[in-house]
Coordinates of C-alpha atoms in Angstrom, one line a residue:
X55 CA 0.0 0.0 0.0
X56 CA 2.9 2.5 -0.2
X57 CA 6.2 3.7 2.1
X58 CA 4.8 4.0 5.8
X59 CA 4.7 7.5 6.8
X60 CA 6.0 9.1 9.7
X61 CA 3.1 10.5 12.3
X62 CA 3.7 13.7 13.7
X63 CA 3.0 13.7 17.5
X64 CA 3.4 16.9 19.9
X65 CA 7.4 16.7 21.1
X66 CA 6.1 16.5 24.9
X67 CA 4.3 13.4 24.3
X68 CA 7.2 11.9 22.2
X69 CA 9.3 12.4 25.1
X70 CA 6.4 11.2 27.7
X71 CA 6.4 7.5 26.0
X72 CA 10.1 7.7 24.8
X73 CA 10.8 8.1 29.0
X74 CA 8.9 4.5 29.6
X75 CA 10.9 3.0 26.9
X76 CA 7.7 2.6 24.2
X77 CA 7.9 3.1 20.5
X78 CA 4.8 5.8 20.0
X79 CA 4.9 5.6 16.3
X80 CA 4.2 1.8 16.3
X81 CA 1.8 2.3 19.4
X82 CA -0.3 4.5 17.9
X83 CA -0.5 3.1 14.3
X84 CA -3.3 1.5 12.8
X85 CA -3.1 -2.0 14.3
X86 CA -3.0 -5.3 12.0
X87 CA -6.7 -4.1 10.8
X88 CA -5.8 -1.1 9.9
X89 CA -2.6 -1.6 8.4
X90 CA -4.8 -4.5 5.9
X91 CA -6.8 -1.7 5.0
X92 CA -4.2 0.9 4.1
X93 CA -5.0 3.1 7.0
X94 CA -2.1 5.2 8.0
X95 CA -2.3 8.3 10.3
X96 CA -0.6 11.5 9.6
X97 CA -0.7 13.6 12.6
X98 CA -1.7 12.6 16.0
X99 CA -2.8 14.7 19.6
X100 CA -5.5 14.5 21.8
X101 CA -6.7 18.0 19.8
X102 CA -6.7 16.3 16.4
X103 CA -5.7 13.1 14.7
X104 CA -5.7 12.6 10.6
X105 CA -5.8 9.9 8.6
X106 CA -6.2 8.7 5.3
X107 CA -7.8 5.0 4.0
X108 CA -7.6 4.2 0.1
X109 CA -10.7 3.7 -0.9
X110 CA -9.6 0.2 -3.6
X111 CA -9.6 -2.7 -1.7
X112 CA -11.8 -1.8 0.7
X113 CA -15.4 -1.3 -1.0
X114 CA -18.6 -3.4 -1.3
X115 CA -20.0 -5.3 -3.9
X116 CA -21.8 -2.5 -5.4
X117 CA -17.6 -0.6 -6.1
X118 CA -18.6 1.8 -3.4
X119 CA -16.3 2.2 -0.4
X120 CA -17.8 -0.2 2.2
X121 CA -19.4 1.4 5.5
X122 CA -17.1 -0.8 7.5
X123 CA -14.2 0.7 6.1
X124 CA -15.3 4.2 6.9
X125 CA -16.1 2.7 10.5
X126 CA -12.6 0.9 11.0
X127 CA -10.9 4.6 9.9
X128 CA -13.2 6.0 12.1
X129 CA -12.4 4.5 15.6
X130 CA -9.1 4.2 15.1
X131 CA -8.6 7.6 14.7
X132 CA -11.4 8.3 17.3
X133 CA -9.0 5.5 19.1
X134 CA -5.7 7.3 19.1
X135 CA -7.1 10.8 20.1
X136 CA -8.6 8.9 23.1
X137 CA -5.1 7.5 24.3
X138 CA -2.9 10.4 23.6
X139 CA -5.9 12.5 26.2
X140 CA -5.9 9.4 28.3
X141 CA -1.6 9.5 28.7
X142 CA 0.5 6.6 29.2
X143 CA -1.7 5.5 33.0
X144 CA -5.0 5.0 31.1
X145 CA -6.0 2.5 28.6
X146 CA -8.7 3.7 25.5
X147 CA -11.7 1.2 25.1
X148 CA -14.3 1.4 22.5
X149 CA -17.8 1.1 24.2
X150 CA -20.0 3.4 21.2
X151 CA -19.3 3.8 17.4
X152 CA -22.0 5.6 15.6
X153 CA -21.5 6.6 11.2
X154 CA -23.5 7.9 9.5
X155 CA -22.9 7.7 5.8
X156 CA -23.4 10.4 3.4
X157 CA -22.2 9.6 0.0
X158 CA -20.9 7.1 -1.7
X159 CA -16.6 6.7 -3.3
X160 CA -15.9 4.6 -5.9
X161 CA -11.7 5.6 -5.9
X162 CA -9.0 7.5 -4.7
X163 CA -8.3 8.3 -1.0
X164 CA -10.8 9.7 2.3
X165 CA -9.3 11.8 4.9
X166 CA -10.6 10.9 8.1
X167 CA -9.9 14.3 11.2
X168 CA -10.8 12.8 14.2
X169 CA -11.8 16.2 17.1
X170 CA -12.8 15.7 20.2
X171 CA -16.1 16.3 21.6
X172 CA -15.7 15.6 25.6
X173 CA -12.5 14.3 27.2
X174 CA -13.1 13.8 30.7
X175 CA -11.6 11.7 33.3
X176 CA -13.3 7.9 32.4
X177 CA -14.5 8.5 28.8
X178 CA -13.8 10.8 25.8
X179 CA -16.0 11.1 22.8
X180 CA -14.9 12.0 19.2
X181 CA -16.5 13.3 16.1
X182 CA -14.6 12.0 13.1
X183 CA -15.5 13.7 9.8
X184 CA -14.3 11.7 7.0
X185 CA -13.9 13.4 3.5
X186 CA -13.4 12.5 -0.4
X187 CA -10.8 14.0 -2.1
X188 CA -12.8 16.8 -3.6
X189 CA -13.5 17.5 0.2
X190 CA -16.8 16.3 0.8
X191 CA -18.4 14.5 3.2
X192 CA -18.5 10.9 3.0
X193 CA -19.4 9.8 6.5
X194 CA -19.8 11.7 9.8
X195 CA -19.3 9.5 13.3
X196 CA -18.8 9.8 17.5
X197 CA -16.5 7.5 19.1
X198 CA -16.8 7.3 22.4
X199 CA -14.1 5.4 24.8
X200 CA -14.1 4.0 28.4
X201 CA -10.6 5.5 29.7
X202 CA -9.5 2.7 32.5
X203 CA -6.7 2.0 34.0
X204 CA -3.3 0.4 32.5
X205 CA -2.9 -3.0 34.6
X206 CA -0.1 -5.0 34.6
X207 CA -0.3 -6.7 31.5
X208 CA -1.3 -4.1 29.5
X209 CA 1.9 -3.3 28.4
X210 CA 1.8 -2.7 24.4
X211 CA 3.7 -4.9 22.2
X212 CA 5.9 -2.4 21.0
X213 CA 7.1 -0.7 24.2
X214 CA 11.1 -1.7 24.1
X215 CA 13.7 -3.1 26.6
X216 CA 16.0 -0.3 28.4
X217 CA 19.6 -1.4 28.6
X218 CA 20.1 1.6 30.7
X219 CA 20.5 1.0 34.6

């Protein structure tokens, strides 16, 4: 699906995860989902993440893109705006997706800006507009996320060892 690109976090949050030893780029990337699907995000913070999703390979019988698709861009940008307002003590969890679809894409690429809506202490909500290229509106959708607690065990796959005493 092309070159990975390189998401653009806020320097004090960089440094925040790069402290506990865990690789944000890879933490907050698409997932194994995502990645299938072409997803890659371009700039993350809890203000504002964007994304983009090709819109080949991911349609429905009729060539259109498939709502799915426009759902699976949708939380995970909804997602990664959750854990970046959450921080590195809080865990994001999916508990409401709602799209609404507005038109239908038969090619090139939709630009998903996920905003938030309400980040408070257990959940945060996010409206994600997703676009066509021409700028319209393909699909509007709220996210909203339980923020728990990190456990033991919750430690993401891509946090690294310290060699550092």
């Amino acid at each position: 699906m092309g070159e990975q690109q390189q998401v653009k976090f806020p320097q004090q949050v960089v440094d925040e995860y790069a402290a506990l030893g865990v690789d944000l780029p890879a933490l907050f990337s698409a997932g194994h989902l995502g990645t299938r699907m072409g997803v890659q995000i371009l700039e993350a913070s809890a203000d504002r993440v964007v994304g983009t999703m090709p819109v080949e390979g991911n349609t429905q019988p009729y060539g259109l893109l498939h709502g799915g698709a426009s759902a699976v861009l949708a939380e995970t940008l909804g997602s990664v705006g959750s854990m970046l307002h959450g921080g590195v003590s809080k865990i994001a969890v999916g508990v409401d997706l709602n799209c609404t679809h507005h038109r239908g894409v038969r090619s090139g690429l939709v630009t998903g800006v996920a905003t938030p809506v309400h980040r408070g202490r257990s959940t945060a909500t996010y409206e994600i507009v997703i676009s066509d290229e021409e700028g319209r509106r393909v699909c509007s959708a709220r996210l909203t996320c339980l923020l728990r607690d990190a456990r033991p065990g919750d430690e993401p796959p891509t946090t690294t060892r310290s060699t550092a005493s």
